[in-house]
Coordinates of N, CA, C and O in Angstrom, one line a residue:
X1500 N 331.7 -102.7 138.8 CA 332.6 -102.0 138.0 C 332.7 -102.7 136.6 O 332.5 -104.0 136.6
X1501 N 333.0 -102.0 135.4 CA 332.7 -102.8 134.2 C 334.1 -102.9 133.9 O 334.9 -102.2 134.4
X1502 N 334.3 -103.9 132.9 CA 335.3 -104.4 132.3 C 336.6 -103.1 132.0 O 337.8 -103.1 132.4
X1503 N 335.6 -102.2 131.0 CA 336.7 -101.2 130.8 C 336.8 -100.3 132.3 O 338.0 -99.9 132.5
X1504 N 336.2 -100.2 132.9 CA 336.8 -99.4 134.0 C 338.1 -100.0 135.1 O 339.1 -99.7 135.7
X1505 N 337.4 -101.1 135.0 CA 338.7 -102.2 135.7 C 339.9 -101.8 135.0 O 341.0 -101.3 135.4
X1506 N 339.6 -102.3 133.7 CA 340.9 -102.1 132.7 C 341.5 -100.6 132.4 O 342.1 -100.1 131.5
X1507 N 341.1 -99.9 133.6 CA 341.4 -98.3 133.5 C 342.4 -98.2 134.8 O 343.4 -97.5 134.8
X1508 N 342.1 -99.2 135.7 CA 342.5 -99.4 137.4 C 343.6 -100.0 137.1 O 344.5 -99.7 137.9
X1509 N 343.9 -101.1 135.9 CA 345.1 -101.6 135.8 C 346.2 -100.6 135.5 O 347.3 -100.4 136.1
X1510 N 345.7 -99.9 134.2 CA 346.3 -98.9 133.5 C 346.9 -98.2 134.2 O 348.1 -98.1 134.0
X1511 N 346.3 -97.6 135.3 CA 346.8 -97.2 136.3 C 347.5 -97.2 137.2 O 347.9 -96.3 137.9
X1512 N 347.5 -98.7 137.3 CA 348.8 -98.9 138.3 C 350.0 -99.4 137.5 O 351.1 -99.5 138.1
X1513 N 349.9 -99.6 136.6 CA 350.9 -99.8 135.3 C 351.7 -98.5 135.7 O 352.6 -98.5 136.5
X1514 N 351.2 -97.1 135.2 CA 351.6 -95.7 135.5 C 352.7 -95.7 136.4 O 353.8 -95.2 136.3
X1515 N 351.9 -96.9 137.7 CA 352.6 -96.6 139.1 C 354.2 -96.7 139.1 O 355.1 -96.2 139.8
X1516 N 354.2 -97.6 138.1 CA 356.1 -98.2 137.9 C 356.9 -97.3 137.4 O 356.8 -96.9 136.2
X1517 N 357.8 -96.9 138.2 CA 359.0 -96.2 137.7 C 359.0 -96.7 136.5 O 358.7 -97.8 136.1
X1518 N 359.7 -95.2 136.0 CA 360.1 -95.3 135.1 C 361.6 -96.7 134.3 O 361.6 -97.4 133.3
X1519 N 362.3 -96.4 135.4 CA 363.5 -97.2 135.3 C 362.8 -98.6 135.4 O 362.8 -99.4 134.4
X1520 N 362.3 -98.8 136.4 CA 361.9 -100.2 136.6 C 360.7 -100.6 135.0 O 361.1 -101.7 134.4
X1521 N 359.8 -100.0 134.4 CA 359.3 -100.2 133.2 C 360.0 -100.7 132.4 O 359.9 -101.8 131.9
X1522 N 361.2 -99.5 132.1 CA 362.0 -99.8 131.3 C 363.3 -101.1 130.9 O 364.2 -101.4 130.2
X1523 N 362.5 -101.7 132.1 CA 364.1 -103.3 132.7 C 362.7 -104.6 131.7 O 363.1 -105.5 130.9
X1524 N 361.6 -104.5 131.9 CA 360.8 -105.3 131.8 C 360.9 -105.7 130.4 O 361.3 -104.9 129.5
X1525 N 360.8 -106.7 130.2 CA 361.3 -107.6 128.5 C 360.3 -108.7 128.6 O 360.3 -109.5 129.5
X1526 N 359.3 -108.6 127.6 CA 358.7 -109.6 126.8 C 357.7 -109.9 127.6 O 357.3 -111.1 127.7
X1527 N 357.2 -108.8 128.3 CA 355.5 -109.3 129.2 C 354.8 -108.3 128.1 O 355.2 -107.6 127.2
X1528 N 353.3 -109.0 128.9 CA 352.2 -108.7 128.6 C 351.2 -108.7 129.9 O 351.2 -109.5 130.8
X1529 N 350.5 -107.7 130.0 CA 349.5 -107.6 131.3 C 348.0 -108.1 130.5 O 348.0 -107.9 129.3
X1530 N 347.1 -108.5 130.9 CA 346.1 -109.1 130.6 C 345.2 -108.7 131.4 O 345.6 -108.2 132.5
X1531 N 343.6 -108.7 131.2 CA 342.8 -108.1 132.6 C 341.5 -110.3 132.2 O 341.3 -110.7 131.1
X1532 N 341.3 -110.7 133.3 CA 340.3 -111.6 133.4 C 339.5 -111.9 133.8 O 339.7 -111.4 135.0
X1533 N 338.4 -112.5 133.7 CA 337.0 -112.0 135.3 C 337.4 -113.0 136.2 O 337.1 -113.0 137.4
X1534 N 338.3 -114.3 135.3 CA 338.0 -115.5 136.4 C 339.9 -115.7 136.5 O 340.6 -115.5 135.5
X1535 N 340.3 -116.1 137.7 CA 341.8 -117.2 137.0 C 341.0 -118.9 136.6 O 340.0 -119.6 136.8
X1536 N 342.5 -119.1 136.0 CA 342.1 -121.1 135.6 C 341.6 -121.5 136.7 O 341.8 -121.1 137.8
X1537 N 340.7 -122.6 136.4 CA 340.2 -123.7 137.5 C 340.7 -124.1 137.9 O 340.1 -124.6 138.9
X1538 N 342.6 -124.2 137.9 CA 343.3 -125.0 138.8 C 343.7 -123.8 139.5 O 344.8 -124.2 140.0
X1539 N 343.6 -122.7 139.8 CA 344.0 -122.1 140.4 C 343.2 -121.3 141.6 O 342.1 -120.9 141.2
X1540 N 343.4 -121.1 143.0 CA 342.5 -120.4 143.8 C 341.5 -119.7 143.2 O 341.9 -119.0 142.3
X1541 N 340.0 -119.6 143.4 CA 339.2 -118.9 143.1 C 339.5 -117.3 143.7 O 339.1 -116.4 143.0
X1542 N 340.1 -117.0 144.9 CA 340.2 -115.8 145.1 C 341.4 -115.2 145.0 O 341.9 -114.4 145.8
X1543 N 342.1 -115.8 143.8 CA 343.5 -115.1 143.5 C 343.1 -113.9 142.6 O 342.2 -113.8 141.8
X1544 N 344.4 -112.7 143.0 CA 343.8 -111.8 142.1 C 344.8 -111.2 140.6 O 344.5 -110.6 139.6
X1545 N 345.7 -111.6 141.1 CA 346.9 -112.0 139.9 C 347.9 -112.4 139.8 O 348.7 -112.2 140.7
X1546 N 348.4 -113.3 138.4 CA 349.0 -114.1 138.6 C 350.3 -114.3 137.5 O 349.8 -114.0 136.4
X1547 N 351.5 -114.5 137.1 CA 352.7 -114.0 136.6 C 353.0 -115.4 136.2 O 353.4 -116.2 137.0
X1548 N 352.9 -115.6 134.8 CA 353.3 -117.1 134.1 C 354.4 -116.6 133.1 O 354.3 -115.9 132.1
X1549 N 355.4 -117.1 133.5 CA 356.6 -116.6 132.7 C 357.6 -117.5 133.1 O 357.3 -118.6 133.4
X1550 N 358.8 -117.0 133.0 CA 360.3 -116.8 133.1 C 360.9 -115.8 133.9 O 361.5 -114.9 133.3
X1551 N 360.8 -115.8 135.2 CA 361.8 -114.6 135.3 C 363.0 -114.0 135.0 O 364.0 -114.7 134.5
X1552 N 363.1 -112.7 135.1 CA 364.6 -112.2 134.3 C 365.6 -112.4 135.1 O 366.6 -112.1 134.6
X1553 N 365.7 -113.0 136.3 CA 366.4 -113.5 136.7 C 367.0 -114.9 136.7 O 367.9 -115.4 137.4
X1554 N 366.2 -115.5 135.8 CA 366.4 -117.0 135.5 C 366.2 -117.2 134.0 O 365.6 -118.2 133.6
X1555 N 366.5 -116.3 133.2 CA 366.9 -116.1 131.8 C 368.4 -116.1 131.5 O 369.4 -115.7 132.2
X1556 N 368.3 -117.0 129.9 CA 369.8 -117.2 129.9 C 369.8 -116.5 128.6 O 369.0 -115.7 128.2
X1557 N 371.4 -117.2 127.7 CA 371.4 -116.4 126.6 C 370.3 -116.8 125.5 O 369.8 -116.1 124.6
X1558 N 369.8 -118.6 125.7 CA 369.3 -119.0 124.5 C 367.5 -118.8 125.3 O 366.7 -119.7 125.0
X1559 N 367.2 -117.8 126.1 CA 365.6 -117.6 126.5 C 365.0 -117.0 125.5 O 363.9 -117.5 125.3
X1560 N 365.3 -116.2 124.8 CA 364.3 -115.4 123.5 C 363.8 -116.4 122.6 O 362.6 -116.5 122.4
X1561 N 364.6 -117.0 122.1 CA 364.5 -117.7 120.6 C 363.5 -118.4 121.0 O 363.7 -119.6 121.4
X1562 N 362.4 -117.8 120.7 CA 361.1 -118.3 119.8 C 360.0 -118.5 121.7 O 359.1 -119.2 122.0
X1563 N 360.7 -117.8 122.1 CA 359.7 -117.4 123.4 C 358.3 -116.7 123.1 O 358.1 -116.0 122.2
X1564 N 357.7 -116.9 123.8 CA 356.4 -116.2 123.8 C 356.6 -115.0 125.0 O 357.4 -115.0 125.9
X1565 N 355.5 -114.1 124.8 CA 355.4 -113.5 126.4 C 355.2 -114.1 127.6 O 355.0 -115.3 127.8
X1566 N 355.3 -113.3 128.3 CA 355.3 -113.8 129.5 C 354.0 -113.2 130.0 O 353.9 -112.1 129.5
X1567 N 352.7 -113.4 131.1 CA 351.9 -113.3 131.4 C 352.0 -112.6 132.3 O 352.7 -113.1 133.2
X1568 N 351.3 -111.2 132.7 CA 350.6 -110.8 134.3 C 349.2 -110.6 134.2 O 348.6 -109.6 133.8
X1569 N 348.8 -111.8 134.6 CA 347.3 -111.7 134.6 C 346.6 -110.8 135.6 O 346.8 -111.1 136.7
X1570 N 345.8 -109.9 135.4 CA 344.7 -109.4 136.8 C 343.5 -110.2 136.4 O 343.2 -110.6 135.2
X1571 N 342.8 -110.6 137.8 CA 341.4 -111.2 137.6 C 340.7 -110.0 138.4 O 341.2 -109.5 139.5
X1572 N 339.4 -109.7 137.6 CA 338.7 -108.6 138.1 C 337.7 -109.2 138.8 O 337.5 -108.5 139.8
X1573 N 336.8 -110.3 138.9 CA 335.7 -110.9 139.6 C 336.2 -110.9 141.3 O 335.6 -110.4 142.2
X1574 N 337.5 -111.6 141.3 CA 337.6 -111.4 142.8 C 338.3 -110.8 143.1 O 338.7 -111.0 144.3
X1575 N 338.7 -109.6 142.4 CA 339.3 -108.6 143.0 C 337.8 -107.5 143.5 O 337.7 -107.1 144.7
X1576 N 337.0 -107.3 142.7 CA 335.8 -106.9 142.8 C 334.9 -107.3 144.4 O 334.4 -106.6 145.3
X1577 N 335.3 -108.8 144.3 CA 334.4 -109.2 145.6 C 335.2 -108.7 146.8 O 334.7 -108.8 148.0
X1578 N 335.9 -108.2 146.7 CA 337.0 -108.3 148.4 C 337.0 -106.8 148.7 O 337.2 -106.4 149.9
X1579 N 336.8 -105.9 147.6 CA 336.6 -104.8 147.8 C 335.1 -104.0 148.0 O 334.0 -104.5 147.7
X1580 N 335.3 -102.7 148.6 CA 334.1 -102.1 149.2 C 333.7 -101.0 147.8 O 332.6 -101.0 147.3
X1581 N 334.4 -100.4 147.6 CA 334.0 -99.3 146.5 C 335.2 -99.2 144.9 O 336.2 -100.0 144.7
X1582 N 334.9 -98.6 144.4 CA 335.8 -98.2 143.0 C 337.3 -97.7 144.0 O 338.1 -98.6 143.8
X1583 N 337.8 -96.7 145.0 CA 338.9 -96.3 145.3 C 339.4 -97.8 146.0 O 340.6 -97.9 145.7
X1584 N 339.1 -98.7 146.6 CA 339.5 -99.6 147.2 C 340.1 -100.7 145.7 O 341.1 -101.4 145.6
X1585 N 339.2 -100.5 145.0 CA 339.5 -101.3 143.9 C 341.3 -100.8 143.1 O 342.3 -101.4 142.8
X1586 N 341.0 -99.7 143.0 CA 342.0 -99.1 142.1 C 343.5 -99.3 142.9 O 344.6 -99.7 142.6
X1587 N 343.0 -98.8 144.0 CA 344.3 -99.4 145.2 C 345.0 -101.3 145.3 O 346.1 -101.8 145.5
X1588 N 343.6 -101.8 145.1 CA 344.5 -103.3 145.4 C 344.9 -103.8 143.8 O 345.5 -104.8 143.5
X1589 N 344.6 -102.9 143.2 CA 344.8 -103.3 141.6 C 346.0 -102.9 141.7 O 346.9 -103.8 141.6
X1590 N 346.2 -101.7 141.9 CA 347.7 -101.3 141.8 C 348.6 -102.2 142.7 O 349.7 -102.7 142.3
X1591 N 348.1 -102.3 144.0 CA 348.9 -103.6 144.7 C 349.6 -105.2 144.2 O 350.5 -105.9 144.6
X1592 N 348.4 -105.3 143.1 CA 348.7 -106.4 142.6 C 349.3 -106.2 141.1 O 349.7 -107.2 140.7
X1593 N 349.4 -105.3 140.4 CA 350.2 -105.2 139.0 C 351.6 -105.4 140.2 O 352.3 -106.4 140.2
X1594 N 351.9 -104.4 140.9 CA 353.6 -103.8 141.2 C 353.3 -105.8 142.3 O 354.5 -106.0 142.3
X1595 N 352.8 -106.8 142.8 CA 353.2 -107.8 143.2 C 354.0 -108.7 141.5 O 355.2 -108.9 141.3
X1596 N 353.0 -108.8 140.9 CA 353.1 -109.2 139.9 C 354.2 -109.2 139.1 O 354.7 -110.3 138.8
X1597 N 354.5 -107.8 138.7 CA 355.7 -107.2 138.6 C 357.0 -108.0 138.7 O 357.8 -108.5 137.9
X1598 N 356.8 -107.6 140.4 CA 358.1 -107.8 141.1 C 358.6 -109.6 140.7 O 359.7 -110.0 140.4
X1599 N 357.3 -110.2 140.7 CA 357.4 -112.3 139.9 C 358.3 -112.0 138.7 O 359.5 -112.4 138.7
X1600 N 358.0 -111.3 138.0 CA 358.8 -110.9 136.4 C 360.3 -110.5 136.9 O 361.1 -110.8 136.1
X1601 N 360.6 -110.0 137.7 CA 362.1 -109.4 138.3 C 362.8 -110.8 139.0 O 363.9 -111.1 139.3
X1602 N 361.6 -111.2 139.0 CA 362.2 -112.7 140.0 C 362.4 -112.6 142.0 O 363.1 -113.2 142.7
X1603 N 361.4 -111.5 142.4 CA 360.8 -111.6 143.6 C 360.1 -112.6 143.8 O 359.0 -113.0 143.3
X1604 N 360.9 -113.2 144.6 CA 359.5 -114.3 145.5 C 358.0 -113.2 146.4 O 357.7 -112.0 146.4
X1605 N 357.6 -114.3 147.0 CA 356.5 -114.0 147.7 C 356.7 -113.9 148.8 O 355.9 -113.2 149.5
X1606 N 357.6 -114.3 149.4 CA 358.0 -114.8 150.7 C 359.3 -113.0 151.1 O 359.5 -112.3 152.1
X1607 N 360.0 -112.8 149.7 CA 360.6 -111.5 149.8 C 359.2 -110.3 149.5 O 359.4 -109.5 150.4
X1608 N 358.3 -110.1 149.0 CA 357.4 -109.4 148.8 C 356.7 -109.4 150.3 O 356.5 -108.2 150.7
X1609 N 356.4 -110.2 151.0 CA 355.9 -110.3 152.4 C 356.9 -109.5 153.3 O 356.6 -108.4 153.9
X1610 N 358.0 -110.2 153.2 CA 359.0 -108.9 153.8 C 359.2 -107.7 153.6 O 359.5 -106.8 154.4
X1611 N 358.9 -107.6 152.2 CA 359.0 -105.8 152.0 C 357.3 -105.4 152.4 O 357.0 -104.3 152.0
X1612 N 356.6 -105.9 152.9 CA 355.5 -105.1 153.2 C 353.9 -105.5 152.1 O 352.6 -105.3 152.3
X1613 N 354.7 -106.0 151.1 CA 353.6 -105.9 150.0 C 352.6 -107.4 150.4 O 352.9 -108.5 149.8
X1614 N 352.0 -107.3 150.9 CA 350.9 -108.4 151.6 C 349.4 -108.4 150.6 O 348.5 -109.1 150.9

């Protein structure tokens, strides 16, 4: 799968988010990468470098940057069997991702199902 078509699979699960829920999100940015950092698992498939809005105060803007949701496409690529399998765990992983920016743990994400 090529770069822009991946970056079509994100787009797409972007789509996936309510409306309401889009509209709560403050000061991200989604990113598409082939690889994550070297310190990071080789088979991670994305990853949420921020602040959550749940642990924002009054003085968090002033002179903040975005906040990151990275997708990595190389190993999302490898774990999958075809293009619909791709587009599915993409979307699995923007709305994981997401939920980091809301200030969902992983451990609450496991509970609700999203594995």
């Amino acid at each position: 799968m090529t770069l822009e078509d991946f970056e079509v699979c994100v787009g797409e699960g972007l789509d996936l988010v309510p409306d309401e829920l889009a509209a709560l999100m403050d000061n991200v940015v989604v990113l598409v990468e082939d690889l994550p950092p070297s310190e990071e698992p080789q088979d991670l498939l994305g990853l949420y470098d921020g602040t959550p809005l749940t642990e924002r105060d009054g003085w968090w803007a002033a002179g903040s940057l975005p906040d990151r949701i990275t997708i990595f496409r190389l190993p999302t690529l490898a774990m999958c069997e075809d293009a619909e399998h791709v587009a599915e765990e993409v979307a699995v992983t923007v709305v994981h991702e997401i939920a980091h920016h809301f200030g969902i743990s992983d451990e609450r994400l496991h509970e609700l199902g999203w594995d």
